PDB file of N, CA, C and O in Angstrom:
ATOM      1  N   MET A 277     107.281 146.955 151.344  1.00  0.00           N
ATOM      2  CA  MET A 277     105.931 146.422 150.924  1.00  0.00           C
ATOM      3  C   MET A 277     105.330 147.011 152.407  1.00  0.00           C
ATOM      4  O   MET A 277     106.065 146.585 153.338  1.00  0.00           O
ATOM      5  N   PRO A 278     104.291 147.451 152.634  1.00  0.00           N
ATOM      6  CA  PRO A 278     103.511 147.973 153.856  1.00  0.00           C
ATOM      7  C   PRO A 278     103.240 147.003 154.754  1.00  0.00           C
ATOM      8  O   PRO A 278     103.103 145.783 154.402  1.00  0.00           O
ATOM      9  N   THR A 279     103.649 146.617 155.907  1.00  0.00           N
ATOM     10  CA  THR A 279     102.805 145.972 156.995  1.00  0.00           C
ATOM     11  C   THR A 279     101.781 146.354 157.722  1.00  0.00           C
ATOM     12  O   THR A 279     101.627 147.665 157.987  1.00  0.00           O
ATOM     13  N   TYR A 280     100.699 145.885 158.017  1.00  0.00           N
ATOM     14  CA  TYR A 280      99.248 146.000 158.509  1.00  0.00           C
ATOM     15  C   TYR A 280      98.880 145.139 159.376  1.00  0.00           C
ATOM     16  O   TYR A 280      99.494 143.491 159.878  1.00  0.00           O
ATOM     17  N   ALA A 281      98.602 145.511 161.011  1.00  0.00           N
ATOM     18  CA  ALA A 281      97.785 144.893 161.862  1.00  0.00           C
ATOM     19  C   ALA A 281      96.534 144.737 161.952  1.00  0.00           C
ATOM     20  O   ALA A 281      95.846 145.748 161.648  1.00  0.00           O
ATOM     21  N   VAL A 282      96.156 143.671 161.989  1.00  0.00           N
ATOM     22  CA  VAL A 282      94.470 143.642 161.634  1.00  0.00           C
ATOM     23  C   VAL A 282      94.145 142.709 163.155  1.00  0.00           C
ATOM     24  O   VAL A 282      94.834 141.625 163.656  1.00  0.00           O
ATOM     25  N   ARG A 283      93.088 143.237 163.946  1.00  0.00           N
ATOM     26  CA  ARG A 283      92.067 142.569 164.915  1.00  0.00           C
ATOM     27  C   ARG A 283      90.913 142.151 164.339  1.00  0.00           C
ATOM     28  O   ARG A 283      90.461 142.630 163.628  1.00  0.00           O
ATOM     29  N   MET A 284      90.964 140.962 165.119  1.00  0.00           N
ATOM     30  CA  MET A 284      89.593 140.317 164.766  1.00  0.00           C
ATOM     31  C   MET A 284      89.111 139.758 165.916  1.00  0.00           C
ATOM     32  O   MET A 284      89.524 139.216 166.862  1.00  0.00           O
ATOM     33  N   ASP A 285      87.776 140.051 166.047  1.00  0.00           N
ATOM     34  CA  ASP A 285      86.820 139.668 167.306  1.00  0.00           C
ATOM     35  C   ASP A 285      85.717 138.616 166.451  1.00  0.00           C
ATOM     36  O   ASP A 285      85.291 138.647 165.628  1.00  0.00           O
ATOM     37  N   HIS A 286      85.561 137.759 167.717  1.00  0.00           N
ATOM     38  CA  HIS A 286      84.410 136.834 166.951  1.00  0.00           C
ATOM     39  C   HIS A 286      83.669 136.791 168.417  1.00  0.00           C
ATOM     40  O   HIS A 286      84.009 136.125 169.510  1.00  0.00           O
ATOM     41  N   PRO A 287      82.218 137.301 168.356  1.00  0.00           N
ATOM     42  CA  PRO A 287      81.425 137.187 169.463  1.00  0.00           C
ATOM     43  C   PRO A 287      80.935 135.725 169.748  1.00  0.00           C
ATOM     44  O   PRO A 287      80.260 135.932 170.670  1.00  0.00           O
ATOM     45  N   GLU A 288      81.084 134.835 169.121  1.00  0.00           N
ATOM     46  CA  GLU A 288      80.587 133.487 169.316  1.00  0.00           C
ATOM     47  C   GLU A 288      81.464 132.486 169.746  1.00  0.00           C
ATOM     48  O   GLU A 288      82.283 132.228 168.965  1.00  0.00           O
ATOM     49  N   GLY A 289      81.567 132.547 171.161  1.00  0.00           N
ATOM     50  CA  GLY A 289      82.613 131.632 171.737  1.00  0.00           C
ATOM     51  C   GLY A 289      82.564 130.660 171.603  1.00  0.00           C
ATOM     52  O   GLY A 289      83.378 129.634 171.256  1.00  0.00           O
ATOM     53  N   GLU A 290      81.272 129.575 171.828  1.00  0.00           N
ATOM     54  CA  GLU A 290      80.929 128.193 171.711  1.00  0.00           C
ATOM     55  C   GLU A 290      81.085 127.883 169.955  1.00  0.00           C
ATOM     56  O   GLU A 290      81.543 126.633 169.734  1.00  0.00           O
ATOM     57  N   GLY A 291      80.318 129.039 169.528  1.00  0.00           N
ATOM     58  CA  GLY A 291      80.394 128.751 167.580  1.00  0.00           C
ATOM     59  C   GLY A 291      81.633 128.694 167.090  1.00  0.00           C
ATOM     60  O   GLY A 291      81.875 128.064 166.158  1.00  0.00           O
ATOM     61  N   TRP A 292      83.222 128.972 167.495  1.00  0.00           N
ATOM     62  CA  TRP A 292      84.018 129.191 167.261  1.00  0.00           C
ATOM     63  C   TRP A 292      84.482 127.791 166.718  1.00  0.00           C
ATOM     64  O   TRP A 292      85.336 127.610 166.118  1.00  0.00           O
ATOM     65  N   ASN A 293      84.365 127.060 167.804  1.00  0.00           N
ATOM     66  CA  ASN A 293      84.911 125.627 167.435  1.00  0.00           C
ATOM     67  C   ASN A 293      84.799 124.989 166.132  1.00  0.00           C
ATOM     68  O   ASN A 293      85.418 124.428 165.554  1.00  0.00           O
ATOM     69  N   ALA A 294      83.599 125.317 165.488  1.00  0.00           N
ATOM     70  CA  ALA A 294      83.188 124.803 164.184  1.00  0.00           C
ATOM     71  C   ALA A 294      84.221 125.691 163.299  1.00  0.00           C
ATOM     72  O   ALA A 294      84.364 124.785 162.035  1.00  0.00           O
ATOM     73  N   HIS A 295      84.554 126.722 163.567  1.00  0.00           N
ATOM     74  CA  HIS A 295      85.868 127.132 162.852  1.00  0.00           C
ATOM     75  C   HIS A 295      86.927 126.978 162.952  1.00  0.00           C
ATOM     76  O   HIS A 295      88.142 127.920 162.105  1.00  0.00           O
ATOM     77  N   VAL A 296      87.716 126.822 163.738  1.00  0.00           N
ATOM     78  CA  VAL A 296      88.965 126.565 164.368  1.00  0.00           C
ATOM     79  C   VAL A 296      89.896 125.568 163.279  1.00  0.00           C
ATOM     80  O   VAL A 296      91.158 126.266 162.578  1.00  0.00           O
ATOM     81  N   ILE A 297      89.359 124.599 162.455  1.00  0.00           N
ATOM     82  CA  ILE A 297      90.178 123.779 161.368  1.00  0.00           C
ATOM     83  C   ILE A 297      90.464 124.781 160.353  1.00  0.00           C
ATOM     84  O   ILE A 297      91.294 125.573 159.608  1.00  0.00           O
ATOM     85  N   PRO A 298      89.099 125.449 159.717  1.00  0.00           N
ATOM     86  CA  PRO A 298      89.138 126.374 158.764  1.00  0.00           C
ATOM     87  C   PRO A 298      89.855 127.396 158.608  1.00  0.00           C
ATOM     88  O   PRO A 298      90.861 127.547 158.002  1.00  0.00           O
ATOM     89  N   HIS A 299      90.069 128.402 159.986  1.00  0.00           N
ATOM     90  CA  HIS A 299      90.811 129.371 160.152  1.00  0.00           C
ATOM     91  C   HIS A 299      92.272 129.026 159.887  1.00  0.00           C
ATOM     92  O   HIS A 299      92.919 129.607 159.497  1.00  0.00           O
ATOM     93  N   LEU A 300      92.541 127.898 160.978  1.00  0.00           N
ATOM     94  CA  LEU A 300      94.286 127.273 160.695  1.00  0.00           C
ATOM     95  C   LEU A 300      94.517 127.160 159.107  1.00  0.00           C
ATOM     96  O   LEU A 300      95.636 127.349 158.730  1.00  0.00           O
ATOM     97  N   HIS A 301      93.634 126.476 158.520  1.00  0.00           N
ATOM     98  CA  HIS A 301      93.995 126.448 156.735  1.00  0.00           C
ATOM     99  C   HIS A 301      94.335 127.676 156.244  1.00  0.00           C
ATOM    100  O   HIS A 301      95.154 128.102 155.367  1.00  0.00           O
ATOM    101  N   TYR A 302      93.457 128.523 156.868  1.00  0.00           N
ATOM    102  CA  TYR A 302      93.295 129.939 156.303  1.00  0.00           C
ATOM    103  C   TYR A 302      94.854 130.642 156.397  1.00  0.00           C
ATOM    104  O   TYR A 302      95.595 131.208 155.414  1.00  0.00           O
ATOM    105  N   LEU A 303      95.366 130.616 157.618  1.00  0.00           N
ATOM    106  CA  LEU A 303      96.581 131.109 158.417  1.00  0.00           C
ATOM    107  C   LEU A 303      97.363 130.387 157.431  1.00  0.00           C
ATOM    108  O   LEU A 303      98.540 131.026 157.259  1.00  0.00           O
ATOM    109  N   LYS A 304      97.703 129.074 157.449  1.00  0.00           N
ATOM    110  CA  LYS A 304      98.705 128.667 156.889  1.00  0.00           C
ATOM    111  C   LYS A 304      99.105 129.081 155.250  1.00  0.00           C
ATOM    112  O   LYS A 304      99.925 129.266 154.655  1.00  0.00           O
ATOM    113  N   ALA A 305      97.568 129.315 154.615  1.00  0.00           N
ATOM    114  CA  ALA A 305      97.688 129.791 153.384  1.00  0.00           C
ATOM    115  C   ALA A 305      98.562 131.505 153.403  1.00  0.00           C
ATOM    116  O   ALA A 305      99.270 131.427 152.539  1.00  0.00           O
ATOM    117  N   LEU A 306      98.123 131.853 154.435  1.00  0.00           N
ATOM    118  CA  LEU A 306      98.343 133.430 154.101  1.00  0.00           C
ATOM    119  C   LEU A 306      99.868 133.157 154.305  1.00  0.00           C
ATOM    120  O   LEU A 306     100.724 133.952 153.883  1.00  0.00           O
ATOM    121  N   ASN A 307     100.627 132.214 155.653  1.00  0.00           N
ATOM    122  CA  ASN A 307     101.940 132.387 155.540  1.00  0.00           C
ATOM    123  C   ASN A 307     102.671 131.844 154.344  1.00  0.00           C
ATOM    124  O   ASN A 307     103.549 132.291 154.033  1.00  0.00           O
ATOM    125  N   ASP A 308     102.028 130.537 153.882  1.00  0.00           N
ATOM    126  CA  ASP A 308     102.726 129.730 152.432  1.00  0.00           C
ATOM    127  C   ASP A 308     103.042 131.309 151.519  1.00  0.00           C
ATOM    128  O   ASP A 308     103.754 130.903 151.099  1.00  0.00           O
ATOM    129  N   ALA A 309     101.851 131.933 151.407  1.00  0.00           N
ATOM    130  CA  ALA A 309     102.071 132.943 150.241  1.00  0.00           C
ATOM    131  C   ALA A 309     103.028 134.347 150.996  1.00  0.00           C
ATOM    132  O   ALA A 309     103.276 134.813 149.992  1.00  0.00           O
ATOM    133  N   GLY A 310     103.418 134.417 151.959  1.00  0.00           N
ATOM    134  CA  GLY A 310     104.532 135.158 152.199  1.00  0.00           C
ATOM    135  C   GLY A 310     103.775 136.638 153.096  1.00  0.00           C
ATOM    136  O   GLY A 310     104.385 137.455 152.978  1.00  0.00           O
ATOM    137  N   LYS A 311     102.259 136.381 152.827  1.00  0.00           N
ATOM    138  CA  LYS A 311     101.805 137.687 153.493  1.00  0.00           C
ATOM    139  C   LYS A 311     101.438 137.456 155.179  1.00  0.00           C
ATOM    140  O   LYS A 311     101.462 138.581 155.489  1.00  0.00           O
ATOM    141  N   LEU A 312     101.748 136.663 155.775  1.00  0.00           N
ATOM    142  CA  LEU A 312     101.645 136.603 157.423  1.00  0.00           C
ATOM    143  C   LEU A 312     102.556 136.412 158.091  1.00  0.00           C
ATOM    144  O   LEU A 312     103.590 135.670 157.868  1.00  0.00           O
ATOM    145  N   LEU A 313     102.923 137.397 158.693  1.00  0.00           N
ATOM    146  CA  LEU A 313     104.491 137.818 159.253  1.00  0.00           C
ATOM    147  C   LEU A 313     104.151 136.949 161.005  1.00  0.00           C
ATOM    148  O   LEU A 313     104.813 136.472 162.092  1.00  0.00           O
ATOM    149  N   ALA A 314     102.724 137.459 161.711  1.00  0.00           N
ATOM    150  CA  ALA A 314     102.778 136.632 162.945  1.00  0.00           C
ATOM    151  C   ALA A 314     101.144 136.874 163.052  1.00  0.00           C
ATOM    152  O   ALA A 314     100.189 137.808 162.774  1.00  0.00           O
ATOM    153  N   SER A 315     100.671 136.280 164.236  1.00  0.00           N
ATOM    154  CA  SER A 315      99.257 135.960 164.578  1.00  0.00           C
ATOM    155  C   SER A 315      99.324 135.525 165.582  1.00  0.00           C
ATOM    156  O   SER A 315     100.176 134.595 166.510  1.00  0.00           O
ATOM    157  N   GLY A 316      97.975 135.901 166.675  1.00  0.00           N
ATOM    158  CA  GLY A 316      97.739 134.959 168.002  1.00  0.00           C
ATOM    159  C   GLY A 316      96.538 135.581 168.219  1.00  0.00           C
ATOM    160  O   GLY A 316      95.936 136.236 167.903  1.00  0.00           O
ATOM    161  N   PRO A 317      96.103 135.010 169.508  1.00  0.00           N
ATOM    162  CA  PRO A 317      94.904 135.146 170.526  1.00  0.00           C
ATOM    163  C   PRO A 317      95.341 136.352 171.630  1.00  0.00           C
ATOM    164  O   PRO A 317      96.243 137.050 171.814  1.00  0.00           O
ATOM    165  N   LEU A 318      94.018 137.381 171.272  1.00  0.00           N
ATOM    166  CA  LEU A 318      94.562 138.367 172.515  1.00  0.00           C
ATOM    167  C   LEU A 318      93.534 137.848 173.720  1.00  0.00           C
ATOM    168  O   LEU A 318      92.563 137.650 173.692  1.00  0.00           O
ATOM    169  N   LYS A 319      94.202 138.312 174.651  1.00  0.00           N
ATOM    170  CA  LYS A 319      93.550 137.984 175.744  1.00  0.00           C
ATOM    171  C   LYS A 319      92.802 139.185 176.601  1.00  0.00           C
ATOM    172  O   LYS A 319      93.468 140.100 176.770  1.00  0.00           O
ATOM    173  N   GLY A 320      91.741 138.768 177.428  1.00  0.00           N
ATOM    174  CA  GLY A 320      91.216 139.703 178.455  1.00  0.00           C
ATOM    175  C   GLY A 320      89.908 140.938 177.543  1.00  0.00           C
ATOM    176  O   GLY A 320      89.564 141.513 177.937  1.00  0.00           O
ATOM    177  N   PRO A 321      89.889 140.983 175.943  1.00  0.00           N
ATOM    178  CA  PRO A 321      88.913 142.160 175.497  1.00  0.00           C
ATOM    179  C   PRO A 321      87.536 141.434 175.629  1.00  0.00           C
ATOM    180  O   PRO A 321      86.716 142.126 175.136  1.00  0.00           O
ATOM    181  N   GLY A 322      86.901 140.048 176.058  1.00  0.00           N
ATOM    182  CA  GLY A 322      85.799 139.811 176.659  1.00  0.00           C
ATOM    183  C   GLY A 322      85.253 138.927 175.389  1.00  0.00           C
ATOM    184  O   GLY A 322      84.389 138.242 175.194  1.00  0.00           O
ATOM    185  N   LEU A 323      85.838 139.266 173.835  1.00  0.00           N
ATOM    186  CA  LEU A 323      85.299 138.621 173.019  1.00  0.00           C
ATOM    187  C   LEU A 323      86.399 137.721 172.752  1.00  0.00           C
ATOM    188  O   LEU A 323      87.833 137.468 172.980  1.00  0.00           O
ATOM    189  N   ARG A 324      86.078 136.533 171.536  1.00  0.00           N
ATOM    190  CA  ARG A 324      87.295 135.634 171.289  1.00  0.00           C
ATOM    191  C   ARG A 324      87.691 136.570 170.131  1.00  0.00           C
ATOM    192  O   ARG A 324      87.434 136.927 169.404  1.00  0.00           O
ATOM    193  N   SER A 325      89.307 136.923 170.457  1.00  0.00           N
ATOM    194  CA  SER A 325      89.704 137.337 169.463  1.00  0.00           C
ATOM    195  C   SER A 325      91.279 137.483 169.219  1.00  0.00           C
ATOM    196  O   SER A 325      92.014 136.592 170.248  1.00  0.00           O
ATOM    197  N   GLY A 326      91.893 138.028 168.183  1.00  0.00           N
ATOM    198  CA  GLY A 326      93.028 137.463 167.752  1.00  0.00           C
ATOM    199  C   GLY A 326      93.556 138.823 166.996  1.00  0.00           C
ATOM    200  O   GLY A 326      92.836 139.803 166.578  1.00  0.00           O
ATOM    201  N   PHE A 327      95.178 138.512 166.222  1.00  0.00           N
ATOM    202  CA  PHE A 327      95.327 139.633 165.850  1.00  0.00           C
ATOM    203  C   PHE A 327      96.402 139.225 164.826  1.00  0.00           C
ATOM    204  O   PHE A 327      96.377 137.737 164.422  1.00  0.00           O
ATOM    205  N   LEU A 328      96.443 139.690 163.516  1.00  0.00           N
ATOM    206  CA  LEU A 328      97.337 138.999 162.347  1.00  0.00           C
ATOM    207  C   LEU A 328      97.941 140.333 161.944  1.00  0.00           C
ATOM    208  O   LEU A 328      97.882 141.649 162.035  1.00  0.00           O
ATOM    209  N   ILE A 329      99.585 140.358 161.542  1.00  0.00           N
ATOM    210  CA  ILE A 329     100.324 141.149 161.265  1.00  0.00           C
ATOM    211  C   ILE A 329     100.924 140.601 159.717  1.00  0.00           C
ATOM    212  O   ILE A 329     101.159 139.572 159.671  1.00  0.00           O
ATOM    213  N   VAL A 330     100.194 141.439 158.618  1.00  0.00           N
ATOM    214  CA  VAL A 330     100.527 141.031 157.586  1.00  0.00           C
ATOM    215  C   VAL A 330     101.412 141.918 156.357  1.00  0.00           C
ATOM    216  O   VAL A 330     101.049 143.000 156.692  1.00  0.00           O
ATOM    217  N   ASN A 331     101.803 141.513 155.505  1.00  0.00           N
ATOM    218  CA  ASN A 331     102.276 142.413 154.319  1.00  0.00           C
ATOM    219  C   ASN A 331     100.984 142.224 153.355  1.00  0.00           C
ATOM    220  O   ASN A 331     100.879 141.309 152.847  1.00  0.00           O
ATOM    221  N   ALA A 332     101.053 143.588 152.760  1.00  0.00           N
ATOM    222  CA  ALA A 332      99.665 143.842 151.550  1.00  0.00           C
ATOM    223  C   ALA A 332     100.601 145.076 150.708  1.00  0.00           C
ATOM    224  O   ALA A 332     101.375 146.399 151.635  1.00  0.00           O
ATOM    225  N   VAL A 333     100.115 145.569 150.207  1.00  0.00           N
ATOM    226  CA  VAL A 333     100.915 146.734 149.162  1.00  0.00           C
ATOM    227  C   VAL A 333      99.696 147.534 149.332  1.00  0.00           C
ATOM    228  O   VAL A 333     100.114 148.773 149.598  1.00  0.00           O
ATOM    229  N   SER A 334      98.621 147.330 150.150  1.00  0.00           N
ATOM    230  CA  SER A 334      97.454 148.319 150.132  1.00  0.00           C
ATOM    231  C   SER A 334      96.677 147.901 151.174  1.00  0.00           C
ATOM    232  O   SER A 334      96.601 146.672 151.494  1.00  0.00           O
ATOM    233  N   ARG A 335      96.074 148.735 151.839  1.00  0.00           N
ATOM    234  CA  ARG A 335      94.608 148.354 152.733  1.00  0.00           C
ATOM    235  C   ARG A 335      93.517 147.959 152.046  1.00  0.00           C
ATOM    236  O   ARG A 335      93.221 146.671 152.438  1.00  0.00           O
ATOM    237  N   GLU A 336      93.468 148.104 150.822  1.00  0.00           N
ATOM    238  CA  GLU A 336      92.319 147.370 149.828  1.00  0.00           C
ATOM    239  C   GLU A 336      92.894 145.869 149.712  1.00  0.00           C
ATOM    240  O   GLU A 336      91.912 144.815 149.970  1.00  0.00           O
ATOM    241  N   GLU A 337      93.962 145.684 149.610  1.00  0.00           N
ATOM    242  CA  GLU A 337      94.542 144.081 149.445  1.00  0.00           C
ATOM    243  C   GLU A 337      94.198 143.529 150.789  1.00  0.00           C
ATOM    244  O   GLU A 337      93.763 142.088 150.798  1.00  0.00           O
ATOM    245  N   VAL A 338      94.596 144.115 152.062  1.00  0.00           N
ATOM    246  CA  VAL A 338      93.982 143.642 153.293  1.00  0.00           C
ATOM    247  C   VAL A 338      92.734 143.129 153.469  1.00  0.00           C
ATOM    248  O   VAL A 338      92.613 141.970 153.706  1.00  0.00           O
ATOM    249  N   GLU A 339      92.076 144.163 153.036  1.00  0.00           N
ATOM    250  CA  GLU A 339      90.630 144.032 153.047  1.00  0.00           C
ATOM    251  C   GLU A 339      89.704 142.924 152.026  1.00  0.00           C
ATOM    252  O   GLU A 339      89.277 141.943 152.642  1.00  0.00           O
ATOM    253  N   GLN A 340      90.721 142.451 150.949  1.00  0.00           N
ATOM    254  CA  GLN A 340      90.702 141.477 150.276  1.00  0.00           C
ATOM    255  C   GLN A 340      91.401 140.369 150.791  1.00  0.00           C
ATOM    256  O   GLN A 340      90.281 139.206 150.513  1.00  0.00           O
ATOM    257  N   GLN A 341      91.957 140.103 151.524  1.00  0.00           N
ATOM    258  CA  GLN A 341      92.651 138.867 152.000  1.00  0.00           C
ATOM    259  C   GLN A 341      92.099 138.744 153.617  1.00  0.00           C
ATOM    260  O   GLN A 341      91.300 137.690 153.743  1.00  0.00           O
ATOM    261  N   ILE A 342      91.856 139.559 154.197  1.00  0.00           N
ATOM    262  CA  ILE A 342      91.285 139.218 155.268  1.00  0.00           C
ATOM    263  C   ILE A 342      89.892 139.609 155.696  1.00  0.00           C
ATOM    264  O   ILE A 342      89.316 139.027 156.715  1.00  0.00           O
ATOM    265  N   GLY A 343      89.346 140.650 155.025  1.00  0.00           N
ATOM    266  CA  GLY A 343      88.144 140.962 155.041  1.00  0.00           C
ATOM    267  C   GLY A 343      88.229 142.093 155.610  1.00  0.00           C
ATOM    268  O   GLY A 343      89.288 142.949 155.387  1.00  0.00           O
ATOM    269  N   ARG A 344      87.382 142.966 156.314  1.00  0.00           N
ATOM    270  CA  ARG A 344      87.379 144.523 156.530  1.00  0.00           C
ATOM    271  C   ARG A 344      88.316 144.623 157.540  1.00  0.00           C
ATOM    272  O   ARG A 344      88.360 143.525 158.769  1.00  0.00           O
ATOM    273  N   ALA A 345      89.107 145.619 157.376  1.00  0.00           N
ATOM    274  CA  ALA A 345      90.260 145.851 158.027  1.00  0.00           C
ATOM    275  C   ALA A 345      89.983 147.246 158.854  1.00  0.00           C
ATOM    276  O   ALA A 345      89.337 147.781 158.507  1.00  0.00           O
TER     277      ALA A 345
END
């Protein structure tokens, strides 16, 4: 199964706090499904950014699970 690296950027610094708990539940669900290999924050890009390393059959599957990749 191919492995994909996905960068996620969120421009809303303060607004992000409202999404932290749902985001963590989402990551846990991906992990429980065996899709998420690693994730974490990126430092220095100026936006609240992070990465996901996921297993997926295709880019289309990544886009369905993660959003636009």
